[in-house]
Amino acid sequence: MKSWVENVTIKKYEDRSGLTGLKQEPLVWTEVFLREVNRQSNTGILHFWPMDQTVILGMMDSQVAQLDKGLASIGQAGYSPIIRSLGGLAVVADEGILNVTLILPNPSGHKVDLRESYQVMVDLIAQALSDFPFEVVSGKVATSYCPGTYDLSIKGRKFAGLAQRIYQEAIAISAYISVSGNQVKRGQVVADFYVASFAPQEVSDRFPQVNPDSMANLSDLVGQDVTVEDMKKRIEQVLVENGTRLSTFYPSSDNMADFMTFGKTIKQSMEKYGI
């Protein structure tokens, strides 16, 4: 991780969801920040973004046979659906989940090694939790929601998942971290979405058979109350310890113009799915 963040100025932006009334607001900022970092070769952005009672679907999720029924299932559970352009499948966001995206310049100037960039976030989270006497393991938890090679687990239960997106020479590595709250319920919401979305007799290996018990929140796993704010501070501390210069990001007029452009595009794409 150090080779990616050492001597890089990383500007922190804490999204205050709802400023624009656009529920996809954090996803729009990802597009804006990718372009900003692509323009500024020695600058990164640390984006913390909250979302209230939301199921963030992947593009593949939009291809299920009965999407309308799946979306209705999400609504009945008290959540709102959106679709993201980052890779992966459905994940849940609420006040007990920390969503964090680290947008960095390509340190090599060569084609990005996806394994290396994923490892940056793995190391960041593992180091942030290094004071707990538990090993953070990276590896696929097949029956979790949004299973992937870089799932993070403690004692065999997943608490975080990763995704990334590349734009030219900028890389956005995102993580959702289940810090507190009812993780089993979150898993059930996603499991019910897939059950409702499949056509009768449909079988697909593209989507997980979600077992809600395969995941847990961080507080339960370490046996200590951990808060979203605490995790933010831990992540910032690790970046500084690895040679990062932290400052605050203030959107420029160009950033806001990009935000309006991408916001309109993303809103139109959501409307196509009835969201």
GROMACS .gro file of C-alpha atoms in nm:
model
  275
    1MET     CA    1   0.000   0.000   0.000
    2LYS     CA    2   0.276   0.242   0.093
    3SER     CA    3   0.404   0.277  -0.264
    4TRP     CA    4   0.059   0.399  -0.369
    5VAL     CA    5   0.000   0.658  -0.097
    6GLU     CA    6   0.343   0.773   0.024
    7ASN     CA    7   0.406   1.141  -0.056
    8VAL     CA    8   0.062   1.169  -0.214
    9THR     CA    9  -0.166   1.449  -0.101
   10ILE     CA   10  -0.503   1.289  -0.029
   11LYS     CA   11  -0.793   1.525   0.009
   12LYS     CA   12  -1.084   1.411   0.223
   13TYR     CA   13  -1.444   1.470   0.123
   14GLU     CA   14  -1.724   1.366   0.356
   15ASP     CA   15  -2.041   1.337   0.156
   16ARG     CA   16  -2.349   1.476   0.326
   17SER     CA   17  -2.610   1.268   0.151
   18GLY     CA   18  -2.911   1.462   0.034
   19LEU     CA   19  -2.748   1.796  -0.044
   20THR     CA   20  -2.881   1.786  -0.400
   21GLY     CA   21  -3.188   1.569  -0.347
   22LEU     CA   22  -3.034   1.306  -0.579
   23LYS     CA   23  -3.025   0.968  -0.406
   24GLN     CA   24  -2.739   0.859  -0.634
   25GLU     CA   25  -2.531   1.158  -0.520
   26PRO     CA   26  -2.235   0.958  -0.380
   27LEU     CA   27  -2.207   0.760  -0.704
   28VAL     CA   28  -2.199   1.083  -0.903
   29TRP     CA   29  -1.910   1.208  -0.690
   30THR     CA   30  -1.712   0.895  -0.776
   31GLU     CA   31  -1.724   0.992  -1.143
   32VAL     CA   32  -1.628   1.351  -1.059
   33PHE     CA   33  -1.339   1.246  -0.837
   34LEU     CA   34  -1.199   1.001  -1.092
   35ARG     CA   35  -1.166   1.284  -1.341
   36GLU     CA   36  -1.022   1.521  -1.083
   37VAL     CA   37  -0.750   1.273  -0.982
   38ASN     CA   38  -0.680   1.197  -1.348
   39ARG     CA   39  -0.604   1.568  -1.392
   40GLN     CA   40  -0.391   1.593  -1.075
   41SER     CA   41  -0.120   1.328  -1.096
   42ASN     CA   42   0.002   1.350  -0.735
   43THR     CA   43  -0.333   1.399  -0.564
   44GLY     CA   44  -0.582   1.144  -0.435
   45ILE     CA   45  -0.926   1.176  -0.277
   46LEU     CA   46  -1.067   0.996   0.026
   47HIS     CA   47  -1.444   0.990   0.001
   48PHE     CA   48  -1.660   0.886   0.296
   49TRP     CA   49  -2.023   0.860   0.194
   50PRO     CA   50  -2.333   0.777   0.396
   51MET     CA   51  -2.658   0.643   0.256
   52ASP     CA   52  -2.987   0.583   0.433
   53GLN     CA   53  -3.163   0.246   0.392
   54THR     CA   54  -3.042   0.177   0.039
   55VAL     CA   55  -2.971  -0.137  -0.162
   56ILE     CA   56  -2.700  -0.058  -0.416
   57LEU     CA   57  -2.738  -0.294  -0.710
   58GLY     CA   58  -2.465  -0.383  -0.958
   59MET     CA   59  -2.516  -0.362  -1.331
   60MET     CA   60  -2.550  -0.740  -1.351
   61ASP     CA   61  -2.836  -0.727  -1.101
   62SER     CA   62  -3.032  -0.516  -1.350
   63GLN     CA   63  -3.035  -0.818  -1.585
   64VAL     CA   64  -3.243  -1.046  -1.363
   65ALA     CA   65  -3.557  -1.186  -1.523
   66GLN     CA   66  -3.805  -1.010  -1.294
   67LEU     CA   67  -3.633  -0.689  -1.190
   68ASP     CA   68  -3.964  -0.517  -1.112
   69LYS     CA   69  -4.049  -0.782  -0.853
   70GLY     CA   70  -3.701  -0.762  -0.706
   71LEU     CA   71  -3.724  -0.385  -0.674
   72ALA     CA   72  -4.064  -0.422  -0.508
   73SER     CA   73  -3.912  -0.665  -0.258
   74ILE     CA   74  -3.647  -0.407  -0.166
   75GLY     CA   75  -3.915  -0.142  -0.116
   76GLN     CA   76  -4.124  -0.371   0.101
   77ALA     CA   77  -3.822  -0.420   0.328
   78GLY     CA   78  -3.799  -0.043   0.380
   79TYR     CA   79  -3.503   0.021   0.150
   80SER     CA   80  -3.458   0.222  -0.170
   81PRO     CA   81  -3.274   0.068  -0.469
   82ILE     CA   82  -3.011   0.233  -0.689
   83ILE     CA   83  -2.772   0.091  -0.951
   84ARG     CA   84  -2.399   0.165  -0.951
   85SER     CA   85  -2.139   0.162  -1.227
   86LEU     CA   86  -1.870   0.008  -1.005
   87GLY     CA   87  -1.827  -0.365  -1.037
   88GLY     CA   88  -1.997  -0.620  -0.817
   89LEU     CA   89  -2.348  -0.715  -0.714
   90ALA     CA   90  -2.604  -0.595  -0.460
   91VAL     CA   91  -2.488  -0.449  -0.128
   92VAL     CA   92  -2.675  -0.274   0.152
   93ALA     CA   93  -2.609   0.075   0.288
   94ASP     CA   94  -2.749   0.229   0.605
   95GLU     CA   95  -2.628   0.421   0.909
   96GLY     CA   96  -2.425   0.125   1.039
   97ILE     CA   97  -2.233   0.080   0.714
   98LEU     CA   98  -1.922   0.280   0.630
   99ASN     CA   99  -1.888   0.336   0.257
  100VAL     CA  100  -1.543   0.459   0.164
  101THR     CA  101  -1.381   0.519  -0.173
  102LEU     CA  102  -1.011   0.591  -0.217
  103ILE     CA  103  -0.935   0.749  -0.554
  104LEU     CA  104  -0.566   0.735  -0.640
  105PRO     CA  105  -0.342   0.815  -0.936
  106ASN     CA  106  -0.179   0.521  -1.109
  107PRO     CA  107   0.164   0.510  -0.939
  108SER     CA  108   0.342   0.321  -1.215
  109GLY     CA  109   0.235   0.485  -1.538
  110HIS     CA  110   0.178   0.136  -1.675
  111LYS     CA  111  -0.141  -0.068  -1.701
  112VAL     CA  112  -0.297  -0.098  -1.357
  113ASP     CA  113  -0.263  -0.438  -1.190
  114LEU     CA  114  -0.612  -0.490  -1.046
  115ARG     CA  115  -0.480  -0.727  -0.780
  116GLU     CA  116  -0.235  -0.464  -0.660
  117SER     CA  117  -0.494  -0.188  -0.643
  118TYR     CA  118  -0.740  -0.410  -0.456
  119GLN     CA  119  -0.462  -0.497  -0.214
  120VAL     CA  120  -0.426  -0.128  -0.127
  121MET     CA  121  -0.773  -0.129   0.029
  122VAL     CA  122  -0.722  -0.471   0.189
  123ASP     CA  123  -0.407  -0.344   0.359
  124LEU     CA  124  -0.572  -0.017   0.458
  125ILE     CA  125  -0.861  -0.188   0.638
  126ALA     CA  126  -0.643  -0.460   0.792
  127GLN     CA  127  -0.401  -0.202   0.931
  128ALA     CA  128  -0.691   0.008   1.060
  129LEU     CA  129  -0.801  -0.293   1.267
  130SER     CA  130  -0.454  -0.414   1.367
  131ASP     CA  131  -0.504  -0.339   1.737
  132PHE     CA  132  -0.771  -0.611   1.762
  133PRO     CA  133  -0.644  -0.967   1.830
  134PHE     CA  134  -0.815  -1.110   1.522
  135GLU     CA  135  -0.682  -1.176   1.174
  136VAL     CA  136  -0.852  -1.000   0.884
  137VAL     CA  137  -0.866  -1.258   0.605
  138SER     CA  138  -0.901  -1.173   0.236
  139GLY     CA  139  -1.087  -1.429   0.026
  140LYS     CA  140  -1.421  -1.504  -0.130
  141VAL     CA  141  -1.716  -1.579   0.098
  142ALA     CA  142  -1.936  -1.750  -0.158
  143THR     CA  143  -2.269  -1.728   0.027
  144SER     CA  144  -2.236  -1.362   0.121
  145TYR     CA  145  -2.395  -1.088  -0.084
  146CYS     CA  146  -2.165  -0.945  -0.352
  147PRO     CA  147  -1.908  -1.222  -0.306
  148GLY     CA  148  -1.562  -1.154  -0.443
  149THR     CA  149  -1.197  -1.253  -0.420
  150TYR     CA  150  -1.127  -0.958  -0.192
  151ASP     CA  151  -1.402  -1.011   0.063
  152LEU     CA  152  -1.274  -0.937   0.414
  153SER     CA  153  -1.371  -1.163   0.700
  154ILE     CA  154  -1.292  -1.235   1.063
  155LYS     CA  155  -1.345  -1.582   1.208
  156GLY     CA  156  -1.496  -1.694   0.877
  157ARG     CA  157  -1.769  -1.429   0.857
  158LYS     CA  158  -1.754  -1.146   0.608
  159PHE     CA  159  -1.775  -0.786   0.725
  160ALA     CA  160  -1.652  -0.594   0.420
  161GLY     CA  161  -1.643  -0.613   0.042
  162LEU     CA  162  -1.451  -0.428  -0.227
  163ALA     CA  163  -1.510  -0.297  -0.579
  164GLN     CA  164  -1.317  -0.071  -0.812
  165ARG     CA  165  -1.342   0.144  -1.120
  166ILE     CA  166  -1.069   0.283  -1.346
  167TYR     CA  167  -1.077   0.600  -1.553
  168GLN     CA  168  -0.761   0.655  -1.758
  169GLU     CA  169  -0.487   0.709  -1.495
  170ALA     CA  170  -0.716   0.723  -1.190
  171ILE     CA  171  -0.837   0.427  -0.986
  172ALA     CA  172  -1.134   0.429  -0.747
  173ILE     CA  173  -1.121   0.149  -0.489
  174SER     CA  174  -1.440   0.126  -0.283
  175ALA     CA  175  -1.528  -0.068   0.029
  176TYR     CA  176  -1.845  -0.116   0.225
  177ILE     CA  177  -1.772  -0.202   0.586
  178SER     CA  178  -2.044  -0.344   0.810
  179VAL     CA  179  -1.955  -0.165   1.133
  180SER     CA  180  -2.273  -0.206   1.339
  181GLY     CA  181  -2.643  -0.280   1.302
  182ASN     CA  182  -2.837  -0.590   1.203
  183GLN     CA  183  -2.617  -0.755   0.940
  184VAL     CA  184  -2.831  -1.069   0.925
  185LYS     CA  185  -3.131  -0.855   0.832
  186ARG     CA  186  -2.928  -0.685   0.559
  187GLY     CA  187  -2.836  -1.023   0.419
  188GLN     CA  188  -3.199  -1.131   0.422
  189VAL     CA  189  -3.302  -0.821   0.225
  190VAL     CA  190  -3.057  -0.913  -0.051
  191ALA     CA  191  -3.150  -1.282  -0.040
  192ASP     CA  192  -3.517  -1.189  -0.079
  193PHE     CA  193  -3.431  -0.960  -0.373
  194TYR     CA  194  -3.279  -1.250  -0.565
  195VAL     CA  195  -3.563  -1.488  -0.480
  196ALA     CA  196  -3.818  -1.234  -0.604
  197SER     CA  197  -3.613  -1.148  -0.914
  198PHE     CA  198  -3.572  -1.494  -1.061
  199ALA     CA  199  -3.833  -1.627  -1.301
  200PRO     CA  200  -4.003  -1.954  -1.198
  201GLN     CA  201  -3.761  -2.247  -1.234
  202GLU     CA  202  -3.475  -2.011  -1.320
  203VAL     CA  203  -3.132  -2.120  -1.204
  204SER     CA  204  -2.834  -1.890  -1.243
  205ASP     CA  205  -2.475  -1.923  -1.127
  206ARG     CA  206  -2.420  -1.552  -1.189
  207PHE     CA  207  -2.583  -1.460  -0.859
  208PRO     CA  208  -2.506  -1.575  -0.505
  209GLN     CA  209  -2.722  -1.802  -0.296
  210VAL     CA  210  -2.713  -1.559  -0.006
  211ASN     CA  211  -2.691  -1.703   0.344
  212PRO     CA  212  -2.744  -1.410   0.585
  213ASP     CA  213  -2.545  -1.588   0.856
  214SER     CA  214  -2.229  -1.584   0.641
  215MET     CA  215  -2.181  -1.217   0.734
  216ALA     CA  216  -2.158  -1.021   1.057
  217ASN     CA  217  -2.086  -0.667   1.164
  218LEU     CA  218  -1.744  -0.562   1.287
  219SER     CA  219  -1.862  -0.474   1.637
  220ASP     CA  220  -1.995  -0.825   1.696
  221LEU     CA  221  -1.688  -0.990   1.545
  222VAL     CA  222  -1.438  -0.807   1.766
  223GLY     CA  223  -1.664  -0.801   2.073
  224GLN     CA  224  -1.642  -0.426   2.110
  225ASP     CA  225  -1.861  -0.135   2.008
  226VAL     CA  226  -1.706   0.016   1.696
  227THR     CA  227  -1.866   0.319   1.532
  228VAL     CA  228  -1.859   0.449   1.178
  229GLU     CA  229  -1.681   0.762   1.304
  230ASP     CA  230  -1.420   0.546   1.476
  231MET     CA  231  -1.352   0.358   1.151
  232LYS     CA  232  -1.309   0.684   0.962
  233LYS     CA  233  -1.045   0.800   1.210
  234ARG     CA  234  -0.867   0.465   1.194
  235ILE     CA  235  -0.848   0.480   0.814
  236GLU     CA  236  -0.718   0.836   0.817
  237GLN     CA  237  -0.454   0.745   1.075
  238VAL     CA  238  -0.326   0.454   0.864
  239LEU     CA  239  -0.294   0.676   0.558
  240VAL     CA  240  -0.091   0.931   0.754
  241GLU     CA  241   0.129   0.656   0.901
  242ASN     CA  242   0.203   0.542   0.545
  243GLY     CA  243   0.326   0.883   0.435
  244THR     CA  244   0.009   1.049   0.310
  245ARG     CA  245  -0.049   1.422   0.344
  246LEU     CA  246  -0.416   1.461   0.438
  247SER     CA  247  -0.613   1.776   0.362
  248THR     CA  248  -0.973   1.872   0.286
  249PHE     CA  249  -1.127   1.861  -0.060
  250TYR     CA  250  -1.330   2.162  -0.169
  251PRO     CA  251  -1.518   2.113  -0.499
  252SER     CA  252  -1.425   2.363  -0.769
  253SER     CA  253  -1.660   2.511  -1.026
  254ASP     CA  254  -1.529   2.252  -1.275
  255ASN     CA  255  -1.610   1.975  -1.028
  256MET     CA  256  -1.963   2.107  -0.983
  257ALA     CA  257  -2.010   2.129  -1.360
  258ASP     CA  258  -1.899   1.766  -1.387
  259PHE     CA  259  -2.135   1.676  -1.104
  260MET     CA  260  -2.433   1.825  -1.285
  261THR     CA  261  -2.341   1.647  -1.609
  262PHE     CA  262  -2.291   1.304  -1.454
  263GLY     CA  263  -2.582   1.351  -1.217
  264LYS     CA  264  -2.817   1.402  -1.509
  265THR     CA  265  -2.679   1.098  -1.692
  266ILE     CA  266  -2.702   0.870  -1.389
  267LYS     CA  267  -3.051   0.990  -1.304
  268GLN     CA  268  -3.168   0.914  -1.658
  269SER     CA  269  -3.016   0.566  -1.644
  270MET     CA  270  -3.197   0.495  -1.315
  271GLU     CA  271  -3.527   0.609  -1.463
  272LYS     CA  272  -3.480   0.351  -1.738
  273TYR     CA  273  -3.512   0.083  -1.470
  274GLY     CA  274  -3.801   0.253  -1.296
  275ILE     CA  275  -3.586   0.374  -1.007
   0.00000   0.00000   0.00000
